[in-house]
XYZ file of C-alpha atoms in Angstrom:
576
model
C 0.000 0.000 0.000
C 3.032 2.608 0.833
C 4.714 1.715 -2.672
C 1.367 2.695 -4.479
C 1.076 5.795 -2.265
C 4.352 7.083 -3.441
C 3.631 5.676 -7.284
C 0.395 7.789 -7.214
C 2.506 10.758 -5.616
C 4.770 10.365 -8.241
C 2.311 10.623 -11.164
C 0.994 13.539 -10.025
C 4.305 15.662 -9.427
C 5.209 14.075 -12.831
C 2.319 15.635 -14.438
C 2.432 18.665 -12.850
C 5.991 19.214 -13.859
C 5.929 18.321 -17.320
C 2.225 19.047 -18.638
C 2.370 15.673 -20.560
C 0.285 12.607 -21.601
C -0.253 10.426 -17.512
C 0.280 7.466 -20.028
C 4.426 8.603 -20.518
C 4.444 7.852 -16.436
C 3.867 3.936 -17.188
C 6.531 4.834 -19.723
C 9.034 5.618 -16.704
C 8.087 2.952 -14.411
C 8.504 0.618 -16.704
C 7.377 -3.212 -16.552
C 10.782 -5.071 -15.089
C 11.227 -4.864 -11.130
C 14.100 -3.213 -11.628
C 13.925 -0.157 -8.915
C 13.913 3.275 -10.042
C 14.011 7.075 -8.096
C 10.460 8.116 -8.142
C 11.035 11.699 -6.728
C 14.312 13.686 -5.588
C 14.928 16.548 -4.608
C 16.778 18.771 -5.371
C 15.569 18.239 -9.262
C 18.010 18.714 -12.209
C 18.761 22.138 -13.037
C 17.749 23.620 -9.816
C 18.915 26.938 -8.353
C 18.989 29.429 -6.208
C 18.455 27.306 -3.350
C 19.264 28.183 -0.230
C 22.334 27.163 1.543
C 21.013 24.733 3.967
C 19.307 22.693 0.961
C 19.329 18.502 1.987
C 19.065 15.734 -0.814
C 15.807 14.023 -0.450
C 15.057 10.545 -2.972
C 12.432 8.012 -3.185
C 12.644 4.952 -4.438
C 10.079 2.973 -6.031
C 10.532 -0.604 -4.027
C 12.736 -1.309 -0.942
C 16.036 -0.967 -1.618
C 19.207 -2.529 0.154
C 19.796 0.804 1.334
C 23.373 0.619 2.673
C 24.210 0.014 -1.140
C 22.590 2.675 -1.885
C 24.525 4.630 0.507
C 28.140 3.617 -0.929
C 26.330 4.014 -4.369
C 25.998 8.186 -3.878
C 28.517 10.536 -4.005
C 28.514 14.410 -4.761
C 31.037 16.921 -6.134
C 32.050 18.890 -5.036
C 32.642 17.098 -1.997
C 30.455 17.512 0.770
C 30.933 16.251 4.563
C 27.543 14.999 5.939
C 25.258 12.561 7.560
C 22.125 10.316 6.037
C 18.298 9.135 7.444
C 17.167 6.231 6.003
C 14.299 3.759 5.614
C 13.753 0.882 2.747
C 12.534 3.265 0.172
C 13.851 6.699 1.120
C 17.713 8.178 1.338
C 17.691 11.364 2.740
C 21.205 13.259 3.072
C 21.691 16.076 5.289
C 25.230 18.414 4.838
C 27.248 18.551 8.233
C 27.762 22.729 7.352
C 26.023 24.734 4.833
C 26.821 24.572 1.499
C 29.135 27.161 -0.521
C 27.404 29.287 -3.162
C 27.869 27.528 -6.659
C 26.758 24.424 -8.443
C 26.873 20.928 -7.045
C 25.490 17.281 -8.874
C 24.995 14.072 -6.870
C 25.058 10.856 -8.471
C 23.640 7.365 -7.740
C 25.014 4.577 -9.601
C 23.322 1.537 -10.463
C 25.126 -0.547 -7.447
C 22.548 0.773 -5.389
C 19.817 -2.326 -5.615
C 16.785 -4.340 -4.152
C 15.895 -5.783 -1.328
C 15.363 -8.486 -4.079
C 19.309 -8.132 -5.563
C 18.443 -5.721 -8.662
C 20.128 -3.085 -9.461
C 18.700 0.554 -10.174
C 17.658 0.392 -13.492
C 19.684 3.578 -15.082
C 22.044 5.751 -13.458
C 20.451 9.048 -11.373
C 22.328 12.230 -11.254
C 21.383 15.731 -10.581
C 22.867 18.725 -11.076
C 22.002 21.957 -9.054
C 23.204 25.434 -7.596
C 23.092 27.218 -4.751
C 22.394 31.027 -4.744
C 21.855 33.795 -6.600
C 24.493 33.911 -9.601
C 25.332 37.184 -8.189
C 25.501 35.404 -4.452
C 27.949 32.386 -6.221
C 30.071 34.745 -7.867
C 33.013 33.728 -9.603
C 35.857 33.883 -6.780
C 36.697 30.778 -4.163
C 37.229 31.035 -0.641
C 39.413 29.385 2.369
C 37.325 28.217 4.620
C 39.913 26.711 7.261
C 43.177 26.406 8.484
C 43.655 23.130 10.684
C 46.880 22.083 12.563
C 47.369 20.219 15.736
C 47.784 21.468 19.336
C 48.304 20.808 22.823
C 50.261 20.017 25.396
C 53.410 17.946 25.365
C 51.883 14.675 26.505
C 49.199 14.869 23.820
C 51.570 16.429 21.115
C 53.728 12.829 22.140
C 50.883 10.785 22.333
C 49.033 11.734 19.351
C 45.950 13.300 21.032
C 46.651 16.839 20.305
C 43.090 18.331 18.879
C 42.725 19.755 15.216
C 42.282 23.441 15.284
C 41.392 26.064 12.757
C 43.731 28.895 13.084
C 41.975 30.925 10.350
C 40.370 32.672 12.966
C 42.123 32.794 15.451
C 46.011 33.069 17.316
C 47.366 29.778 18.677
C 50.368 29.338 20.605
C 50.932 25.923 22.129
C 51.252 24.014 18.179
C 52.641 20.700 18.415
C 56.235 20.130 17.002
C 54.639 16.833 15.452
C 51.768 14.836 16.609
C 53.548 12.927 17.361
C 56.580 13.234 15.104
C 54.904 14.879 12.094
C 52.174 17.874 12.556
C 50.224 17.701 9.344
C 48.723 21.068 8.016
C 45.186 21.263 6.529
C 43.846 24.387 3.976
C 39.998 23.598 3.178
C 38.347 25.634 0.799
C 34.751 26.547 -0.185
C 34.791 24.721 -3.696
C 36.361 22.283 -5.791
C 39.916 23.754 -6.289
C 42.589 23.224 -9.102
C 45.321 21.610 -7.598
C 48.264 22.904 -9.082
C 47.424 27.195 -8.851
C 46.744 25.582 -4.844
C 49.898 24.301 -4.472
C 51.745 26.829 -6.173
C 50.335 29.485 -3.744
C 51.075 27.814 -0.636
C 54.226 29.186 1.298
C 55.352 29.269 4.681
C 57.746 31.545 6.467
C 60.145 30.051 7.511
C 60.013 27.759 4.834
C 59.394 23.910 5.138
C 60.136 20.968 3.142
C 56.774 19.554 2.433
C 54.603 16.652 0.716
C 51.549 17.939 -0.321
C 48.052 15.369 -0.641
C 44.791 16.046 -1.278
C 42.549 14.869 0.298
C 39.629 15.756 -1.435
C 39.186 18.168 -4.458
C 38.367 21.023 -1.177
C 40.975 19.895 1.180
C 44.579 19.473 0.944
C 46.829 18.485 3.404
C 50.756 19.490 3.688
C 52.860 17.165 5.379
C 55.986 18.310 6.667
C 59.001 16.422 5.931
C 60.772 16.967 9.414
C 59.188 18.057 12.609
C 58.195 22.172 12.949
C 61.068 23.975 14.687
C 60.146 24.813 18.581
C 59.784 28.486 19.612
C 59.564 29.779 16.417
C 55.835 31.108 14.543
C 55.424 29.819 11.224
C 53.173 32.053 8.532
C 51.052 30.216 5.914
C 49.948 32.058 3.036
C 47.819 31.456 0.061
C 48.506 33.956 -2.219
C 45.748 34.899 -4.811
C 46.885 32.595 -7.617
C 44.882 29.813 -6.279
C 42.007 29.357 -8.179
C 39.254 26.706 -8.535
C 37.813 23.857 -10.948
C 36.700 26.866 -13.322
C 39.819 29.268 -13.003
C 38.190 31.978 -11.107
C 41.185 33.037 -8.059
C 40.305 33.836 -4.843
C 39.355 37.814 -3.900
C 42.783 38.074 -1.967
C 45.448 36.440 -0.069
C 45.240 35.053 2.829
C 47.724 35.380 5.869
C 47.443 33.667 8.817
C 50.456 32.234 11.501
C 50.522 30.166 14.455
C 53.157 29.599 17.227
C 54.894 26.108 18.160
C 54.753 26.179 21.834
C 54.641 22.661 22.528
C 57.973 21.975 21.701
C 56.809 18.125 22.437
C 60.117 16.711 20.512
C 62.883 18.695 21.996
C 65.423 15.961 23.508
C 65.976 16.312 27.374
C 68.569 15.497 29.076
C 66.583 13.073 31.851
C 69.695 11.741 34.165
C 73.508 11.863 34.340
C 74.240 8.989 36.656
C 77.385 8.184 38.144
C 78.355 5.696 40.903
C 78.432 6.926 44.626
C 79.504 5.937 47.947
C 82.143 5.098 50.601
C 85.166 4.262 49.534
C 84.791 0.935 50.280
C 81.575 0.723 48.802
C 83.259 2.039 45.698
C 86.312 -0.394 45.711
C 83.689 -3.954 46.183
C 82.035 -2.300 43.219
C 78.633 -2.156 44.869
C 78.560 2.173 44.279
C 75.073 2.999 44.372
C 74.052 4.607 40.826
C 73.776 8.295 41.548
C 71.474 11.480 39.179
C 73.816 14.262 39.435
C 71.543 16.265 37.621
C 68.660 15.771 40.718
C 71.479 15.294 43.312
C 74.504 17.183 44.867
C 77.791 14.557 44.701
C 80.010 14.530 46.859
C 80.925 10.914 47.205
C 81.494 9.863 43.301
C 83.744 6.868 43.376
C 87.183 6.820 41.990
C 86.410 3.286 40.239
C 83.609 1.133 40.404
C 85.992 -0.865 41.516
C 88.759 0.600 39.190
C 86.511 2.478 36.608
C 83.493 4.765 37.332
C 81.110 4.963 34.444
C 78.960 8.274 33.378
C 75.455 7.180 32.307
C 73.578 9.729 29.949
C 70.308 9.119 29.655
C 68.001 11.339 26.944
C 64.182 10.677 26.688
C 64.769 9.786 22.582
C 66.866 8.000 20.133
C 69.972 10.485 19.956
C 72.314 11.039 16.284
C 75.144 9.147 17.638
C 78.036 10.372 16.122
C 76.734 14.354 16.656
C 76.185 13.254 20.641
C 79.169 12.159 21.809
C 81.135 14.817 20.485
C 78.792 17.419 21.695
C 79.680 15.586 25.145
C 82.770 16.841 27.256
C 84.430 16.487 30.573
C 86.205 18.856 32.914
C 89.062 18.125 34.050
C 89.922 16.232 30.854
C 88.765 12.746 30.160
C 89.477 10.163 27.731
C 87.580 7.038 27.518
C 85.129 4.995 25.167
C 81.743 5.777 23.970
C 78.573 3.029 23.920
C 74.724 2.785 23.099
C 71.646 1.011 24.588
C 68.212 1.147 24.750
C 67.501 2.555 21.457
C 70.155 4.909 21.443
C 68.729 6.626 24.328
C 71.544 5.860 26.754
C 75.054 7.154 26.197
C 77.743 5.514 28.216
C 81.285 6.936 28.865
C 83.619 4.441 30.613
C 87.058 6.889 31.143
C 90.692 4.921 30.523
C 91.868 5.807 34.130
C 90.278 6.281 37.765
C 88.787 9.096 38.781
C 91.019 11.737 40.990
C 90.207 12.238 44.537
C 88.873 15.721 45.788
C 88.240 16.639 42.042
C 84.988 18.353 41.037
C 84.552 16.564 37.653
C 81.993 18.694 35.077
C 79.504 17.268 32.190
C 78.289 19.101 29.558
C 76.007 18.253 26.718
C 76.337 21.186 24.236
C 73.344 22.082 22.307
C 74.929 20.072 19.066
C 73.138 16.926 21.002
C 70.714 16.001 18.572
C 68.238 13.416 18.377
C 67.399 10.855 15.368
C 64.988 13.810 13.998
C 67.153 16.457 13.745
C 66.342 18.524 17.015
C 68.747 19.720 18.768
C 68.613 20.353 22.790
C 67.419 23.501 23.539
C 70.272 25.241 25.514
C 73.832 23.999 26.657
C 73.741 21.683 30.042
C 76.465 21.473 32.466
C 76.472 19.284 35.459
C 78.809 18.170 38.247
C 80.133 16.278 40.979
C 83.173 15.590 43.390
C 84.930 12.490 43.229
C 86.074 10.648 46.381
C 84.797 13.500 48.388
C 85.322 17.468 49.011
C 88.762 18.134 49.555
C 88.187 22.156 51.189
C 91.340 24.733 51.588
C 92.492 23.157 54.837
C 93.752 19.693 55.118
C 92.377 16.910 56.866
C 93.509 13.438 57.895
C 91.599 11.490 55.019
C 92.555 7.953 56.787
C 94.059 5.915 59.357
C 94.990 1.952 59.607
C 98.500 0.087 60.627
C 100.995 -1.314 58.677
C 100.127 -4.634 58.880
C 96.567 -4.282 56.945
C 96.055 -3.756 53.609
C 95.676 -0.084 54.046
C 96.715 2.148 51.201
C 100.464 3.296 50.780
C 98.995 6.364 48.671
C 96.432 8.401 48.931
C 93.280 7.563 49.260
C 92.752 5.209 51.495
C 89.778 3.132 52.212
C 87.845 2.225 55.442
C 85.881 -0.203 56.850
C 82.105 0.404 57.942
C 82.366 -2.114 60.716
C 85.888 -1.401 61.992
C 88.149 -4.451 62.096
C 91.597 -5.468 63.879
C 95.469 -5.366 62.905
C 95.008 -7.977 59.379
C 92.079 -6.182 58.290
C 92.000 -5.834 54.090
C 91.517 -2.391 54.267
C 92.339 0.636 56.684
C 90.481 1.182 59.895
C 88.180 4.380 59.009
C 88.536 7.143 55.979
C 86.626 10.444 56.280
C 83.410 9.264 54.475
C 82.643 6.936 57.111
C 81.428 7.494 60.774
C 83.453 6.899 63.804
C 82.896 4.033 65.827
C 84.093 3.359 69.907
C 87.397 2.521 70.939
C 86.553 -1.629 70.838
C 85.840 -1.751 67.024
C 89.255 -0.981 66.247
C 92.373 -3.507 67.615
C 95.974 -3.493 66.847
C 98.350 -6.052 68.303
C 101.222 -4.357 70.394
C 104.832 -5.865 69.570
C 106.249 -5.816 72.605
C 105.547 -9.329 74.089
C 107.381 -9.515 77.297
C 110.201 -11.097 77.010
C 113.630 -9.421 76.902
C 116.096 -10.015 73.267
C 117.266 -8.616 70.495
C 114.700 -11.208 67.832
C 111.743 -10.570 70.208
C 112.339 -6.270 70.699
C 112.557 -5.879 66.719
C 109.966 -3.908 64.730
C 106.716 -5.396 64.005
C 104.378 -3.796 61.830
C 100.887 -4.819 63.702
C 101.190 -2.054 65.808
C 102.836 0.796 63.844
C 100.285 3.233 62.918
C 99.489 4.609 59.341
C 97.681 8.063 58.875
C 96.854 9.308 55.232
C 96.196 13.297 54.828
C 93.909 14.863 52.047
C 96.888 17.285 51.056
C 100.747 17.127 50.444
C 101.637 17.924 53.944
C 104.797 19.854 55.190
C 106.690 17.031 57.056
C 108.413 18.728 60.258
C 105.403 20.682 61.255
C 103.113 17.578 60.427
C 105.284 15.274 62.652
C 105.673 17.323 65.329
C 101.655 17.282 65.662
C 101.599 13.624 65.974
C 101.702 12.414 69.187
C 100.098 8.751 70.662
C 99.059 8.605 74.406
C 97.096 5.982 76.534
C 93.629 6.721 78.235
C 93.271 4.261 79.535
C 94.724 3.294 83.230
C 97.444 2.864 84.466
C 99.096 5.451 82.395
C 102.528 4.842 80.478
C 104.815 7.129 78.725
C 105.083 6.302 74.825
C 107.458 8.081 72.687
C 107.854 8.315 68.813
C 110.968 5.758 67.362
C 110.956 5.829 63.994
C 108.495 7.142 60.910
C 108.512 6.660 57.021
C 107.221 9.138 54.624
C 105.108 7.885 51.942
C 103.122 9.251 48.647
C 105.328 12.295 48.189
C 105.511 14.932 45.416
C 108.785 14.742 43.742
C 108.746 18.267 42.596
C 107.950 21.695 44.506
C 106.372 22.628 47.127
C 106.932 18.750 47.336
C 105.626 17.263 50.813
C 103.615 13.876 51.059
C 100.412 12.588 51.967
C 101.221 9.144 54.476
C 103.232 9.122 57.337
C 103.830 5.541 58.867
C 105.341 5.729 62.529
C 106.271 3.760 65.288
C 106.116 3.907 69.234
C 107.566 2.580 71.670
C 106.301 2.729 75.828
C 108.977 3.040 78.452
C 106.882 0.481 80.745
C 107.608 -2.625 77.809
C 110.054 -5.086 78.560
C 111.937 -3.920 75.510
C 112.995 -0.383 76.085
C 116.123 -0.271 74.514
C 118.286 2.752 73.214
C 115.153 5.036 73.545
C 114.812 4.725 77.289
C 118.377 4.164 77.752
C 118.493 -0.126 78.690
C 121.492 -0.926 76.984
C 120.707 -4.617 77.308
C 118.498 -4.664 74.113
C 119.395 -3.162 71.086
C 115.934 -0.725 70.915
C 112.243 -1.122 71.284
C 109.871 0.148 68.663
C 106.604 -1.565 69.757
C 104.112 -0.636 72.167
C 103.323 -2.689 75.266
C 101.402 -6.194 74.942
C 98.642 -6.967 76.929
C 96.648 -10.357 75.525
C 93.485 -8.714 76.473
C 93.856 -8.509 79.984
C 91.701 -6.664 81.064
C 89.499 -7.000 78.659
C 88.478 -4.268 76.981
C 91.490 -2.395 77.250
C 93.898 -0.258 77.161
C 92.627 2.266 74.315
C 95.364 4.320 73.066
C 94.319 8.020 71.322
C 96.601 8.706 68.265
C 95.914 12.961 67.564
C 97.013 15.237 64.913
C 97.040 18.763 66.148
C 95.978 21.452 64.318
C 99.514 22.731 64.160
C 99.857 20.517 61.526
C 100.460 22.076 57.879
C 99.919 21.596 54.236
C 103.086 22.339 51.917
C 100.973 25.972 51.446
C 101.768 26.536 54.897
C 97.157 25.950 55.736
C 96.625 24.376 58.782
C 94.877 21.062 59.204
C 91.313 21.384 59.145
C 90.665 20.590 63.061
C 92.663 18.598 65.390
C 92.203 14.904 64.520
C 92.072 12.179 67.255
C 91.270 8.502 66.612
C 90.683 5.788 69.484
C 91.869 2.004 69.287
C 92.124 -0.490 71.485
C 95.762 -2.747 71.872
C 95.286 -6.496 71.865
C-alpha cells in the first residue's frame, strides 16, 4: 500500500511538472522490477536554493539501502550525515553549502531488497544562490593544525584546530613526530594554482596530498622547529575547478609552543659511595643532575662509568662529540636502549677531591634532527670534598692492607690489625674505641729477635693534602687513656706518597712507638741490654676491653701551602 502511495505521488508531481500525456508515467516505471528514483529533490537544473538545501530521494521498491549509501557521491565534496528507511535516502550536509553548483550521483550498485540493481544511473545537477551570491571567486574556509600540550603532542591526542580565525600558541612540534597542516576551501579547487600558492615563512620541506578536491593536506618532511611562529599564506593565484582566483590572499600564523620533541637530558648517573663501597664495586648509581655529589667513586671498583640518559633515540656520532668532561677525560663511547643511553667508561680512575663537570652542548641532537634547547652542564666531586684546609683522610696500621697512597679506604664495621683495608677514611662514621684492635709488639720477654719492629702495631695516617713534614710530625703524638698510664714516645716514621717536585711534601706518614713500661725499652729509654724497642706494650686482652690508646694530629699541623689542618684529629683504638 506505501509503494502505491508514493507511485500515485509520483504521477501527479510528474504531471504537474511536465504538462504531458499520464500514459508517458507507465513509460518511466517501466514493466521489469528493476527499482527506479520516483522523486528527488533537489531536481536537475535547480537553483537558487538556499544554503542549507538537503538531498531528499524516493525509491520505487525497498532498496538494500546501505548500497545505496556507498552508491551516492557528490562533487564537489560535501561532509555529511544520512536518514534512512527501505525506500527513502535522505542526506543532510554537516555545514552549509558554498554558493555555486553541485550534482549528486547514484550509480546503479545501489539495488533491491530483491538483488536488482537501479535500473539507469540518477544524477542531478544543481546550484546554490543567486548567480550574483555564487560569484566567480573561491574562498578558504579553514586552516587546521594540531595542538596541545606535550603529553598529547607525544601521544598523538593533540586536537585539530582552525587557526583561520584565530592566534594559537601551544602548536605541536609533530603529533607525534609529524604535525600535518590542513587548507579547506569553499569549492572544488585546481590543484596545481593551490599548491603553487602555498608558502610558509620560515620555509618547510613539504609533501603535499589532497585529500579531497576542497581539502589538501601538507605534510611536513621533518618536525616544525620549537619556539619559532610559522606564517602560511595562500597567495591569490589559487584558483578553482573553473579558473576563477580567490578575492585576496590570505595570511594567517601560528606559534609552536609545545615543543613536544625537543630531547631532554633526563639523568647523568654516576656511581656513589664510601670508599669501600666504591672499591667492592657495589657504588650505588647516583642522578647528578637531581642530586649534589660529593661521594662519586674513583672506580667502580677501578673504573666509574657516566650514564647519559636522553628521553629519545639520539644522532650518535653528533652526541658524543657534543659531550665533554672537565678536568679532561678520555675514555670509550657506547649505546643502549635505542640509542637513548650514552655511556662513557674513562681509561683511568677518577682523581680524589676533584669536582669533575659534564656538559652536553646544544649540538646533542636526536634521530629527527632537534637539537637540545640550551647547553647543560652538570657536576660532581669524586672521592669526596677536599676544602682549603687539610684533613687526615685515613688511618689503619701497617700490617693491613691499608693504602700506601692516597686515598685510602675504610671499613664500615671497623676491624683489627690484618684487616683488608684501613680502619676508618673520612666518608665513614666513627665508631668506639673496641671496634678498632691493633696487636702491640712488645711481648714480654727481653732479646734482640723478640724487641725488633713489628708492623701490627705501627700506625698509618693518610692526609687529604701534600703535607709539610716537620710541622706535620711534630703534631703527631700517641698517648694511653686508659689506666694505668705509660709514657710512649715516637721511634721511627717513614714518609710515603710524596711529590717529587715543589712545594713537594707527602700525603702518608707511617710511625712507630715505643712505651717506656715494655720489657723492651732499649736505646730510647736508655736499657742498653736490648738493642731498641719500637713496639708498644702487649697486653693479651687482659683486662678486657682495654687499654685504648688516642693517636691525635694537632691542628699545628700544615699543608706544603703553609694551611693548617682542618681541626685537630684524634682517633681511638684499642691494643690487643
Amino acid at each position: 500500500m506505501k509503494i502505491l502511495q508514493f507511485i500515485i505521488l509520483a504521477l501527479v508531481l510528474y504531471c504537474n511538472s511536465s504538462k504531458s500525456d499520464p500514459s508517458s508515467i507507465l513509460t518511466f516505471l517501466g514493466n521489469d522490477d528493476s527499482p527506479k528514483i520516483l522523486i528527488a529533490s533537489p531536481s536537475m537544473g535547480q537553483k537558487n536554493l538556499q544554503r542549507n538545501v538537503g538531498i531528499d530521494i524516493l525509491f520505487s521498491k525497498p532498496m538494500n539501502i546501505n548500497s545505496c549509501v556507498q552508491s551516492f557521491s557528490i562533487t564537489p565534496n560535501v561532509l555529511g550525515y544520512f536518514d534512512l528507511s527501505d525506500i527513502t535516502l535522505k542526506f543532510t550536509p554537516s555545514n552549509l553549502l558554498a554558493y555555486g553548483s553541485y550534482t549528486y550521483l547514484i550509480t546503479k550498485n545501489c539495488e533491491s531488497k530483491d538483488g536488482d540493481d537501479l535500473k539507469d544511473v540518477f544524477s542531478v545537477n544543481f546550484s546554490v544562490g543567486e548567480s550574483a551570491e555564487a560569484g566567480n571567486n573561491p574562498q578558504v574556509v579553514s586552516l587546521f593544525v594540531s595542538a596541545g600540550s606535550v603529553a598529547d603532542c607525544n601521544g598523538g591526542l593533540a586536537n585539530r584546530i582552525n587557526f583561520l580565525q584565530s592566534d594559537i600558541t601551544n602548536v605541536c612540534m609533530g603529533n607525534p613526530s609529524i604535525n600535518e597542516l590542513e587548507i579547506v576551501f569553499d569549492r572544488s579547487m585546481d590543484q596545481s594554482s593551490v599548491i603553487s600558492a602555498v608558502q610558509f615563512s620560515p620555509s618547510i620541506s613539504a609533501n603535499f596530498v589532497w585529500n579531497s578536491t576542497t581539502s589538501l593536506r601538507v605534510i611536513p618532511d621533518r618536525p616544525l622547529n620549537p619556539n619559532t611562529r610559522y606564517t602560511v599564506s595562500v597567495s591569490a593565484v589559487a584558483s578553482d575547478a573553473f579558473g576563477n582566483r580567490i578575492l585576496s590572499p590570505v595570511i594567517k600564523s601560528f606559534y609552536v609552543g609545545s615543543n613536544n620533541l625537543v630531547p631532554n637530558l633526563s639523568s647523568i648517573s654516576v656511581p656513589s659511595g664510601t670508599l669501600a663501597d666504591c672499591l667492592a664495586g657495589i657504588g650505588i648509581s647516583t642522578d647528578i643532575i637531581a642530586n649534589s655529589v660529593t661521594n662519586g667513586c674513583l672506580g667502580n671498583p677501578t673504573i666509574s662509568d657516566f650514564v647519559l640518559l636522553f628521553d629519545r633515540p639520539m644522532d650518535r656520532a653528533l652526541t658524543q662529540s657534543a659531550v665533554t668532561f672537565s678536568p679532561s677525560l678520555t675514555g670509550t663511547f657506547s649505546w643502549a636502549i635505542g640509542d637513548t643511553q650514552l655511556t662513557f667508561v674513562p681509561d683511568a680512575k677518577l682523581i680524589y677531591g676533584n669536582r669533575y663537570t659534564v656538559t652536553v652542548n646544544r649540538n646533542a641532537i636526536s634521530t629527527n634532527e632537534i637539537n637540545l634547547s640550551q647547553n647543560l652542564s652538570y657536576s660532581f666531586i669524586a672521592g669526596g670534598a677536599i676544602g682549603d684546609a687539610p684533613f687526615v683522610q685515613a688511618v689503619g696500621v701497617a700490617s693491613q692492607s691499608c693504602s700506601d697512597s692516597f686515598p685510602g679506604v675504610g671499613s664500615a664495621t671497623g676491624g683489627n690489625w690484618l684487616l683488608g683495608q684501613c680502619y676508618w677514611d673520612s666518608s665513614l662514621p666513627m665508631l668506639n674505641a673496641s671496634s678498632y684492635t691493633y696487636r702491640a709488639g712488645d711481648d714480654g720477654t727481653v732479646g734482640n729477635s723478640t724487641c725488633a719492629d713489628v708492623n701490627t702495631d705501627n700506625f698509618k695516617l693518610i692526609f687529604s693534602k701534600y703535607m709539610d713534614t716537620n710541622s706535620t710530625l711534630n703534631a703527631v703524638r700517641l698517648r694511653r687513656i686508659s689506666p694505668p698510664s705509660t709514657i710512649v714516645q715516637l721511634s721511627s716514621w717513614i714518609w710515603k706518597d710524596c711529590q717529587a717536585t715543589f712545594p713537594f711534601g707527602c700525603r702518608v706518614l707511617e710511625l712507630s712507638f715505643a712505651e717506656q713500661e715494655a720489657s723492651c725499652n732499649g736505646s730510647l729509654f736508655g736499657n742498653a741490654g736490648t738493642s731498641g724497642d719500637f713496639n708498644l706494650m702487649r697486653t693479651d686482652n687482659s683486662p678486657i676491653g682495654y687499654p685504648y690508646y688516642l693517636i691525635s694530629v694537632d691542628t699545628f699541623a700544615k699543608d706544603t701551602l703553609g694551611v693548617q689542618l682542618q681541626s685537630t684529629f684524634n682517633f681511638t683504638v684499642e691494643g690487643k
